[in-house]
Amino acid sequence: MSNQAFPDIKSIPFEGPSSKNPLAFKHYNPSELIEGKSMKDWLRFSVVYWHTFRNSLSDPFGAGTAIRPWDDGTDSVENAKNRVRYAFEFTQKLGAPYYAFHDRDVAPEGKTLAESNKNLDAVVAVLKEEQQRTGIKLLWGTACLFANPRFLHGAATSPNADVYAYAAAQVKKAIEVTHELGGEGYTFWGGREGYSTLWNTDMKRELDHLARFLHMAVDYKKEIGFKGQFYIEPKPKEPTTHQYDSDTAACLNFLREYGLQDHFKMNLETNHATLAGHTMAHEIEVCLGANALGSIDANTGNELIGWDTDQFPTNLYLTTQIMLGVMKMGGLTTGGMNFDAKVRRESFEPIDLFYAHIGGMDAFARGLKIAAAIRKDGRIAEIVKNRYSSWDSGIGAEVEAGKASFASLEKHALSHPDPIQHTSGRQELIENIVNELI
Ligand code: XUL
Ligand code: CO
């Protein structure tokens, strides 16, 4: 094994739409300005450690297939440290400015919590060196509170208080190392914070415990001076039957109920949105209304399969809608486009990791350009504006200003002709305009 995983690749260049080079970007041109901001800054791409460097590509019916010559296949700290070098080589050659990890992806779990912490520290030292060497930054860190059997009933919602304490200790350590590595955020994905059956579940008590857990995390963040953004990542199910953070609306309600709303934003994932029966665009709109869009786990599901397939995003309608949302808020601040995606089990060669990420990055770059074209064109915005124009003056403006009552509305209704169908929704026209600009 050479000291590089990809000795033949220097870096992935931008070659433009006419290039046929599979190891070049056709659309992602980091320095190109879109509405005055570079593509790099709009997109803030991030590579996930767990899928790209730890996923063996096994599935419930078969063993892992991934060929990763730089990995000796053991769970040793040495192998974990070594793997970091190759992970940063890949990420640097790809040109992604960020990465994200779970504590247990980067370092092996020890026999005790103390040993796990020691292992983590040893690998974090290498992560720090590689961050300094390459300039690649940590988008967010997180703790894996779902893989170890101790979390089979959940972590912050476990019926067992010792497990809850263990989970808190693990999150405490994960926040510390995220802080040490200059992470811009920290994500809470409640992998098993839910239930398999309500017959054995005290839902209210579990939710109270979860809120207390998050309050303690907020307190600890302040105590150590960690300025990164906390995110909640909604997902409705899998592995549990029902996860409490099922969608953005449920998360916002939970955060408000427990007085946590100022401390968390959403990390939205497309495949989670669709599992919840929503589109990603729906989840983004709900976030935008509450100023709660933090970061994006950029992937997609397969509409014919009912679970989280975590595929690389290639659908231009999807990336366009995501970028329209991101542009509406003026860009992500601490968040990024984090490829929480894995290559298919059949795509087992190392080079497939490049093809997958290049495709996702180009799909988002195109989405960004198309979103900018839609905004510049203005026809869709005009249709939407006109659709609501009755609220800009008269009785509509009075309602919006809080100056109307049922009595004044009744007076208005009685003194005007009964309203009929007023304007068309123009859905087909809008879809035609999108297709014209895509
Ligand atoms: C699981 C998932 C996680 C989170 C981080 O569906 O998306 O990988 O992103 O724990
Ligand atoms: Co995710």
Short mmCIF file of C-alpha atoms and ligand atoms in Angstrom, two decimals:
data_model
loop_
_atom_site.label_atom_id
_atom_site.label_comp_id
_atom_site.label_asym_id
_atom_site.label_seq_id
_atom_site.Cartn_x
_atom_site.Cartn_y
_atom_site.Cartn_z
CA MET A 1 0.00 0.00 0.00
CA SER A 2 1.51 3.32 -1.06
CA ASN A 3 1.25 6.18 1.35
CA GLN A 4 -1.58 7.51 -0.80
CA ALA A 5 -4.89 5.79 -1.45
CA PHE A 6 -5.30 7.54 -4.79
CA PRO A 7 -1.76 8.18 -6.11
CA ASP A 8 -3.02 8.72 -9.67
CA ILE A 9 -5.41 11.52 -8.72
CA LYS A 10 -3.98 14.94 -7.94
CA SER A 11 -7.21 16.83 -7.43
CA ILE A 12 -10.58 16.98 -9.12
CA PRO A 13 -10.51 19.93 -11.54
CA PHE A 14 -13.39 21.98 -12.90
CA GLU A 15 -13.50 21.37 -16.65
CA GLY A 16 -16.92 22.71 -17.58
CA PRO A 17 -20.08 21.15 -19.06
CA SER A 18 -18.46 19.84 -22.25
CA SER A 19 -15.86 17.72 -20.39
CA LYS A 20 -16.15 13.96 -20.63
CA ASN A 21 -13.57 13.38 -17.90
CA PRO A 22 -15.33 11.33 -15.19
CA LEU A 23 -12.91 12.71 -12.61
CA ALA A 24 -13.70 16.36 -13.29
CA PHE A 25 -16.46 18.72 -12.26
CA LYS A 26 -18.75 19.86 -15.04
CA HIS A 27 -20.60 22.45 -12.97
CA TYR A 28 -18.99 22.86 -9.55
CA ASN A 29 -16.57 25.71 -10.04
CA PRO A 30 -15.70 26.75 -6.47
CA SER A 31 -14.71 30.33 -7.27
CA GLU A 32 -17.60 31.12 -9.65
CA LEU A 33 -19.82 33.84 -8.26
CA ILE A 34 -23.57 33.34 -8.02
CA GLU A 35 -25.46 36.41 -6.80
CA GLY A 36 -22.14 37.78 -5.55
CA LYS A 37 -21.16 34.74 -3.46
CA SER A 38 -18.81 31.95 -4.55
CA MET A 39 -20.17 28.47 -5.24
CA LYS A 40 -17.85 27.20 -2.53
CA ASP A 41 -19.51 29.48 0.03
CA TRP A 42 -23.04 28.73 -1.09
CA LEU A 43 -22.51 24.98 -1.03
CA ARG A 44 -20.07 24.32 1.83
CA PHE A 45 -19.68 20.66 0.89
CA SER A 46 -18.91 18.12 3.56
CA VAL A 47 -17.84 14.45 3.43
CA VAL A 48 -19.23 12.11 6.11
CA TYR A 49 -16.74 9.87 7.84
CA TRP A 50 -19.22 7.10 8.65
CA HIS A 51 -20.36 6.23 5.15
CA THR A 52 -17.36 7.24 3.08
CA PHE A 53 -14.66 5.75 5.28
CA ARG A 54 -16.40 3.25 7.57
CA ASN A 55 -19.27 1.72 5.64
CA SER A 56 -18.39 -1.79 4.52
CA LEU A 57 -21.48 -1.77 2.25
CA SER A 58 -23.11 -4.70 3.99
CA ASP A 59 -26.90 -5.01 3.94
CA PRO A 60 -29.32 -7.13 6.00
CA PHE A 61 -28.87 -9.97 3.51
CA GLY A 62 -25.17 -9.93 2.86
CA ALA A 63 -21.67 -9.09 4.02
CA GLY A 64 -19.74 -5.96 3.21
CA THR A 65 -18.31 -5.66 -0.30
CA ALA A 66 -16.25 -2.46 -0.08
CA ILE A 67 -12.61 -2.67 -1.15
CA ARG A 68 -10.60 -0.21 0.94
CA PRO A 69 -6.93 -1.17 0.55
CA TRP A 70 -5.75 1.44 3.06
CA ASP A 71 -7.79 -0.14 5.86
CA ASP A 72 -6.43 -3.28 7.56
CA GLY A 73 -9.95 -4.25 8.60
CA THR A 74 -9.17 -4.33 12.33
CA ASP A 75 -10.67 -2.17 15.03
CA SER A 76 -7.28 -1.05 16.32
CA VAL A 77 -6.44 2.52 17.27
CA GLU A 78 -3.48 2.31 14.89
CA ASN A 79 -5.75 1.49 11.97
CA ALA A 80 -8.10 4.28 13.02
CA LYS A 81 -5.26 6.80 13.10
CA ASN A 82 -3.93 5.59 9.77
CA ARG A 83 -7.37 5.81 8.17
CA VAL A 84 -7.59 9.52 9.02
CA ARG A 85 -4.67 10.23 6.65
CA TYR A 86 -6.48 8.58 3.76
CA ALA A 87 -9.78 10.23 4.63
CA PHE A 88 -8.15 13.63 4.44
CA GLU A 89 -6.31 12.72 1.24
CA PHE A 90 -9.66 11.86 -0.35
CA THR A 91 -11.46 14.93 0.97
CA GLN A 92 -8.66 17.26 -0.07
CA LYS A 93 -8.39 15.81 -3.57
CA LEU A 94 -12.16 16.08 -3.93
CA GLY A 95 -12.01 19.72 -2.84
CA ALA A 96 -14.64 19.50 -0.09
CA PRO A 97 -13.95 22.07 2.63
CA TYR A 98 -15.64 20.15 5.48
CA TYR A 99 -16.17 16.74 7.04
CA ALA A 100 -18.44 15.36 9.76
CA PHE A 101 -18.13 12.39 12.13
CA HIS A 102 -19.58 10.34 14.96
CA ASP A 103 -17.22 9.63 17.86
CA ARG A 104 -17.32 5.89 17.15
CA ASP A 105 -16.63 6.25 13.41
CA VAL A 106 -13.28 7.84 13.94
CA ALA A 107 -12.07 5.83 16.95
CA PRO A 108 -12.83 2.32 18.23
CA GLU A 109 -14.88 1.83 21.34
CA GLY A 110 -12.80 0.49 24.25
CA LYS A 111 -13.74 -1.96 26.99
CA THR A 112 -14.74 0.91 29.28
CA LEU A 113 -15.91 4.47 28.75
CA ALA A 114 -12.53 5.69 30.00
CA GLU A 115 -10.75 3.57 27.38
CA SER A 116 -13.12 4.77 24.65
CA ASN A 117 -12.34 8.36 25.60
CA LYS A 118 -8.62 7.61 25.45
CA ASN A 119 -8.97 6.03 22.00
CA LEU A 120 -10.93 9.04 20.83
CA ASP A 121 -8.29 11.45 22.10
CA ALA A 122 -5.58 9.53 20.25
CA VAL A 123 -7.44 9.78 16.94
CA VAL A 124 -8.56 13.38 17.51
CA ALA A 125 -4.89 14.34 17.72
CA VAL A 126 -4.44 12.99 14.17
CA LEU A 127 -7.65 14.66 12.97
CA LYS A 128 -6.29 17.93 14.30
CA GLU A 129 -2.98 17.47 12.50
CA GLU A 130 -4.73 16.65 9.25
CA GLN A 131 -7.11 19.62 9.60
CA GLN A 132 -4.10 21.88 10.01
CA ARG A 133 -2.22 20.27 7.12
CA THR A 134 -5.11 20.50 4.66
CA GLY A 135 -7.27 23.40 5.89
CA ILE A 136 -10.29 21.07 5.88
CA LYS A 137 -12.68 21.95 8.72
CA LEU A 138 -15.12 20.07 10.87
CA LEU A 139 -18.73 20.87 9.91
CA TRP A 140 -20.15 19.02 12.89
CA GLY A 141 -19.46 16.24 15.31
CA THR A 142 -21.91 13.86 16.94
CA ALA A 143 -22.05 10.87 19.27
CA CYS A 144 -23.16 7.43 18.13
CA LEU A 145 -25.91 6.62 20.63
CA PHE A 146 -27.52 3.84 18.64
CA ALA A 147 -25.04 1.15 17.54
CA ASN A 148 -23.90 -0.32 20.87
CA PRO A 149 -26.41 -2.81 22.36
CA ARG A 150 -26.50 -0.74 25.58
CA PHE A 151 -28.66 1.74 23.64
CA LEU A 152 -31.19 -0.83 22.47
CA HIS A 153 -33.98 0.98 24.35
CA GLY A 154 -32.67 4.43 23.45
CA ALA A 155 -30.12 6.74 25.05
CA ALA A 156 -31.58 10.06 26.28
CA THR A 157 -34.98 8.31 26.30
CA SER A 158 -33.80 5.03 27.78
CA PRO A 159 -35.98 3.61 30.53
CA ASN A 160 -32.70 2.92 32.35
CA ALA A 161 -31.08 5.84 34.21
CA ASP A 162 -27.57 4.33 34.09
CA VAL A 163 -27.76 4.16 30.31
CA TYR A 164 -28.98 7.77 30.29
CA ALA A 165 -25.96 8.82 32.38
CA TYR A 166 -23.61 6.90 30.08
CA ALA A 167 -25.14 8.61 27.04
CA ALA A 168 -24.68 12.01 28.70
CA ALA A 169 -21.04 11.23 29.39
CA GLN A 170 -20.54 10.18 25.79
CA VAL A 171 -22.17 13.36 24.44
CA LYS A 172 -20.14 15.47 26.87
CA LYS A 173 -16.94 14.00 25.46
CA ALA A 174 -18.14 14.31 21.85
CA ILE A 175 -18.95 18.01 22.38
CA GLU A 176 -15.51 18.51 23.94
CA VAL A 177 -13.67 17.00 20.96
CA THR A 178 -15.90 18.85 18.49
CA HIS A 179 -14.97 22.05 20.30
CA GLU A 180 -11.29 21.13 20.31
CA LEU A 181 -11.40 20.55 16.55
CA GLY A 182 -13.10 23.90 15.93
CA GLY A 183 -16.34 22.25 14.78
CA GLU A 184 -18.94 24.67 13.48
CA GLY A 185 -21.81 22.61 14.84
CA TYR A 186 -22.90 19.58 16.80
CA THR A 187 -25.75 17.28 15.73
CA PHE A 188 -28.24 15.31 17.78
CA TRP A 189 -29.78 12.54 15.76
CA GLY A 190 -31.96 10.46 18.04
CA GLY A 191 -31.33 7.12 16.42
CA ARG A 192 -33.25 5.15 19.02
CA GLU A 193 -35.01 8.00 20.81
CA GLY A 194 -38.46 6.61 20.17
CA TYR A 195 -40.22 3.32 20.69
CA SER A 196 -40.83 -0.08 19.20
CA THR A 197 -44.15 -0.47 20.99
CA LEU A 198 -46.25 1.89 23.08
CA TRP A 199 -47.27 -1.06 25.31
CA ASN A 200 -44.00 -0.72 27.23
CA THR A 201 -43.40 3.02 26.80
CA ASP A 202 -44.03 6.01 29.05
CA MET A 203 -43.85 8.59 26.27
CA LYS A 204 -44.29 11.70 28.41
CA ARG A 205 -41.59 10.63 30.83
CA GLU A 206 -39.18 9.84 27.97
CA LEU A 207 -39.81 13.24 26.35
CA ASP A 208 -39.21 14.99 29.67
CA HIS A 209 -35.93 13.11 30.00
CA LEU A 210 -34.89 14.01 26.45
CA ALA A 211 -35.58 17.70 27.10
CA ARG A 212 -33.58 17.58 30.34
CA PHE A 213 -30.72 15.92 28.43
CA LEU A 214 -30.69 18.66 25.82
CA HIS A 215 -30.86 21.39 28.47
CA MET A 216 -27.82 19.86 30.15
CA ALA A 217 -26.04 19.79 26.78
CA VAL A 218 -26.83 23.50 26.30
CA ASP A 219 -25.52 24.24 29.79
CA TYR A 220 -22.33 22.31 29.13
CA LYS A 221 -21.81 24.01 25.79
CA LYS A 222 -21.91 27.37 27.56
CA GLU A 223 -19.67 26.12 30.35
CA ILE A 224 -16.85 25.16 27.97
CA GLY A 225 -17.39 28.11 25.62
CA PHE A 226 -18.36 26.03 22.57
CA LYS A 227 -19.89 28.49 20.10
CA GLY A 228 -20.93 25.96 17.44
CA GLN A 229 -24.57 25.56 16.45
CA PHE A 230 -26.58 22.68 17.93
CA TYR A 231 -28.73 20.81 15.41
CA ILE A 232 -31.53 18.29 15.70
CA GLU A 233 -31.84 15.93 12.75
CA PRO A 234 -35.47 14.88 12.24
CA LYS A 235 -36.28 11.32 11.17
CA PRO A 236 -39.61 9.57 11.71
CA LYS A 237 -38.59 5.91 11.99
CA GLU A 238 -35.84 3.38 11.38
CA PRO A 239 -34.44 1.90 13.48
CA THR A 240 -37.37 2.53 15.85
CA THR A 241 -41.02 2.27 14.86
CA HIS A 242 -41.51 5.89 15.81
CA GLN A 243 -38.80 8.44 16.53
CA TYR A 244 -39.79 11.46 18.62
CA ASP A 245 -37.92 13.88 16.32
CA SER A 246 -40.15 12.69 13.50
CA ASP A 247 -40.18 15.82 11.34
CA THR A 248 -39.41 19.53 11.59
CA ALA A 249 -42.86 20.43 12.88
CA ALA A 250 -42.62 17.83 15.67
CA CYS A 251 -39.09 19.00 16.57
CA LEU A 252 -40.09 22.68 16.66
CA ASN A 253 -43.07 21.86 18.86
CA PHE A 254 -40.88 19.84 21.22
CA LEU A 255 -38.22 22.56 21.40
CA ARG A 256 -40.84 25.25 22.11
CA GLU A 257 -42.66 23.14 24.69
CA TYR A 258 -39.44 22.68 26.64
CA GLY A 259 -37.95 26.17 26.14
CA LEU A 260 -35.10 24.96 23.92
CA GLN A 261 -36.00 26.80 20.70
CA ASP A 262 -33.21 29.39 20.91
CA HIS A 263 -30.50 26.75 21.10
CA PHE A 264 -31.25 24.41 18.20
CA LYS A 265 -31.66 24.50 14.45
CA MET A 266 -32.54 21.64 12.12
CA ASN A 267 -30.15 19.46 10.20
CA LEU A 268 -32.51 18.31 7.45
CA GLU A 269 -31.96 15.12 5.48
CA THR A 270 -33.86 14.42 2.27
CA ASN A 271 -34.33 10.71 2.87
CA HIS A 272 -35.69 11.44 6.35
CA ALA A 273 -38.15 13.99 4.97
CA THR A 274 -39.50 11.46 2.48
CA LEU A 275 -39.72 8.74 5.15
CA ALA A 276 -41.88 11.22 7.09
CA GLY A 277 -44.19 11.50 4.08
CA HIS A 278 -42.95 14.98 3.18
CA THR A 279 -40.81 16.42 0.44
CA MET A 280 -37.47 17.99 1.35
CA ALA A 281 -38.90 21.28 0.04
CA HIS A 282 -41.70 21.00 2.61
CA GLU A 283 -39.25 20.49 5.46
CA ILE A 284 -37.18 23.44 4.25
CA GLU A 285 -40.22 25.72 4.12
CA VAL A 286 -41.24 24.73 7.66
CA CYS A 287 -37.71 25.57 8.82
CA LEU A 288 -37.57 28.86 6.96
CA GLY A 289 -40.79 30.01 8.63
CA ALA A 290 -39.19 29.45 12.04
CA ASN A 291 -35.67 30.64 11.15
CA ALA A 292 -34.55 27.11 11.95
CA LEU A 293 -32.70 25.85 8.85
CA GLY A 294 -29.22 24.97 10.07
CA SER A 295 -27.61 22.37 7.85
CA ILE A 296 -28.44 19.78 5.20
CA ASP A 297 -27.65 16.07 5.05
CA ALA A 298 -27.53 15.93 1.28
CA ASN A 299 -28.79 12.60 0.05
CA THR A 300 -31.88 11.03 -1.45
CA GLY A 301 -33.98 7.91 -1.00
CA ASN A 302 -35.40 5.50 -3.51
CA GLU A 303 -39.13 5.98 -3.91
CA LEU A 304 -39.68 2.26 -4.42
CA ILE A 305 -37.90 1.26 -1.22
CA GLY A 306 -39.36 2.03 2.19
CA TRP A 307 -36.18 2.64 4.16
CA ASP A 308 -33.26 5.02 4.42
CA THR A 309 -31.19 4.14 1.37
CA ASP A 310 -28.91 7.19 1.76
CA GLN A 311 -28.12 7.59 -1.93
CA PHE A 312 -26.10 10.37 -3.46
CA PRO A 313 -28.37 13.17 -4.71
CA THR A 314 -28.53 13.52 -8.48
CA ASN A 315 -32.07 14.82 -9.02
CA LEU A 316 -31.92 18.40 -10.29
CA TYR A 317 -35.45 19.28 -9.15
CA LEU A 318 -34.42 18.28 -5.64
CA THR A 319 -31.16 20.21 -5.61
CA THR A 320 -32.84 23.23 -7.22
CA GLN A 321 -35.55 23.30 -4.54
CA ILE A 322 -33.00 22.93 -1.75
CA MET A 323 -30.91 25.75 -3.17
CA LEU A 324 -33.97 28.00 -3.64
CA GLY A 325 -34.61 27.57 0.10
CA VAL A 326 -31.00 28.19 1.02
CA MET A 327 -30.86 31.29 -1.20
CA LYS A 328 -34.09 32.60 0.32
CA MET A 329 -32.33 32.70 3.69
CA GLY A 330 -29.20 34.27 2.17
CA GLY A 331 -27.10 31.12 2.57
CA LEU A 332 -26.25 28.69 5.34
CA THR A 333 -24.10 30.12 8.11
CA THR A 334 -22.66 27.30 10.21
CA GLY A 335 -24.20 24.49 8.14
CA GLY A 336 -23.25 22.86 4.87
CA MET A 337 -24.22 20.31 2.24
CA ASN A 338 -23.14 17.21 4.08
CA PHE A 339 -23.19 14.07 1.94
CA ASP A 340 -24.82 11.65 4.35
CA ALA A 341 -24.84 9.19 1.49
CA LYS A 342 -23.23 5.91 0.63
CA VAL A 343 -22.28 4.26 -2.62
CA ARG A 344 -24.34 1.20 -3.56
CA ARG A 345 -23.18 -2.21 -2.40
CA GLU A 346 -22.40 -2.98 -6.03
CA SER A 347 -20.15 0.10 -6.31
CA PHE A 348 -17.42 -1.36 -4.16
CA GLU A 349 -14.26 0.08 -5.71
CA PRO A 350 -12.47 3.03 -4.09
CA ILE A 351 -12.87 5.12 -7.24
CA ASP A 352 -16.66 4.91 -6.89
CA LEU A 353 -16.32 7.20 -3.84
CA PHE A 354 -15.02 9.90 -6.19
CA TYR A 355 -17.70 9.36 -8.82
CA ALA A 356 -20.42 9.52 -6.16
CA HIS A 357 -19.22 12.74 -4.57
CA ILE A 358 -18.45 14.42 -7.88
CA GLY A 359 -21.98 13.62 -9.04
CA GLY A 360 -23.54 15.00 -5.85
CA MET A 361 -21.45 18.15 -5.98
CA ASP A 362 -22.24 18.77 -9.63
CA ALA A 363 -25.95 18.15 -9.00
CA PHE A 364 -25.91 20.78 -6.26
CA ALA A 365 -23.87 23.21 -8.36
CA ARG A 366 -26.47 22.86 -11.12
CA GLY A 367 -29.26 23.27 -8.56
CA LEU A 368 -27.61 26.47 -7.41
CA LYS A 369 -27.32 27.83 -10.96
CA ILE A 370 -30.91 26.88 -11.78
CA ALA A 371 -32.19 28.41 -8.53
CA ALA A 372 -30.33 31.63 -9.37
CA ALA A 373 -31.87 31.57 -12.88
CA ILE A 374 -35.36 31.11 -11.43
CA ARG A 375 -34.80 34.03 -9.06
CA LYS A 376 -33.43 36.23 -11.86
CA ASP A 377 -36.24 35.32 -14.21
CA GLY A 378 -38.79 36.40 -11.62
CA ARG A 379 -41.90 34.98 -13.33
CA ILE A 380 -42.63 32.42 -10.61
CA ALA A 381 -42.13 34.97 -7.84
CA GLU A 382 -44.51 37.29 -9.68
CA ILE A 383 -47.21 34.60 -9.88
CA VAL A 384 -46.86 33.93 -6.14
CA LYS A 385 -46.91 37.66 -5.36
CA ASN A 386 -50.07 38.17 -7.39
CA ARG A 387 -51.70 35.16 -5.77
CA TYR A 388 -51.57 36.95 -2.43
CA SER A 389 -52.11 40.51 -3.67
CA SER A 390 -55.48 40.87 -1.91
CA TRP A 391 -53.54 40.95 1.35
CA ASP A 392 -51.49 43.98 0.33
CA SER A 393 -54.26 46.53 0.88
CA GLY A 394 -57.85 46.86 2.08
CA ILE A 395 -59.34 44.18 4.34
CA GLY A 396 -56.37 41.83 3.81
CA ALA A 397 -53.88 44.42 5.08
CA GLU A 398 -56.19 45.10 8.05
CA VAL A 399 -56.17 41.41 9.00
CA GLU A 400 -52.39 41.21 8.70
CA ALA A 401 -52.00 44.31 10.85
CA GLY A 402 -54.24 42.80 13.55
CA LYS A 403 -56.85 45.52 12.98
CA ALA A 404 -59.72 43.26 11.91
CA SER A 405 -62.32 41.37 13.93
CA PHE A 406 -65.02 38.83 13.05
CA ALA A 407 -67.48 41.75 13.11
CA SER A 408 -65.44 43.87 10.65
CA LEU A 409 -64.91 40.84 8.41
CA GLU A 410 -68.64 40.11 8.44
CA LYS A 411 -69.34 43.74 7.53
CA HIS A 412 -66.88 43.45 4.65
CA ALA A 413 -68.38 40.18 3.42
CA LEU A 414 -71.96 41.52 3.54
CA SER A 415 -71.06 44.73 1.71
CA HIS A 416 -69.12 43.05 -1.12
CA PRO A 417 -70.24 40.61 -3.79
CA ASP A 418 -69.70 36.98 -2.65
CA PRO A 419 -66.16 35.97 -3.72
CA ILE A 420 -65.91 33.50 -6.57
CA GLN A 421 -62.86 31.55 -7.81
CA HIS A 422 -60.53 34.49 -8.14
CA THR A 423 -57.18 33.56 -9.70
CA SER A 424 -55.75 30.35 -11.11
CA GLY A 425 -52.99 28.61 -9.15
CA ARG A 426 -51.04 28.27 -12.42
CA GLN A 427 -49.30 25.09 -11.26
CA GLU A 428 -48.76 23.80 -14.79
CA LEU A 429 -47.43 27.14 -16.00
CA ILE A 430 -45.01 27.26 -13.07
CA GLU A 431 -43.83 23.71 -13.79
CA ASN A 432 -43.28 24.70 -17.42
CA ILE A 433 -41.16 27.68 -16.37
CA VAL A 434 -39.06 25.45 -14.08
CA ASN A 435 -38.52 23.01 -16.95
CA GLU A 436 -37.58 25.91 -19.22
CA LEU A 437 -34.90 27.04 -16.79
CA ILE A 438 -33.59 23.66 -15.64
C1 XUL B 1 -29.17 8.28 10.17
C2 XUL B 1 -28.46 9.55 9.96
C3 XUL B 1 -27.27 9.77 10.82
C4 XUL B 1 -27.11 11.17 11.29
C5 XUL B 1 -26.00 11.38 12.26
O1 XUL B 1 -30.26 8.09 9.37
O2 XUL B 1 -28.81 10.32 9.11
O3 XUL B 1 -26.15 9.35 10.13
O4 XUL B 1 -26.90 12.04 10.21
O5 XUL B 1 -26.11 10.58 13.37
CO CO B 2 -28.06 12.18 8.49
#
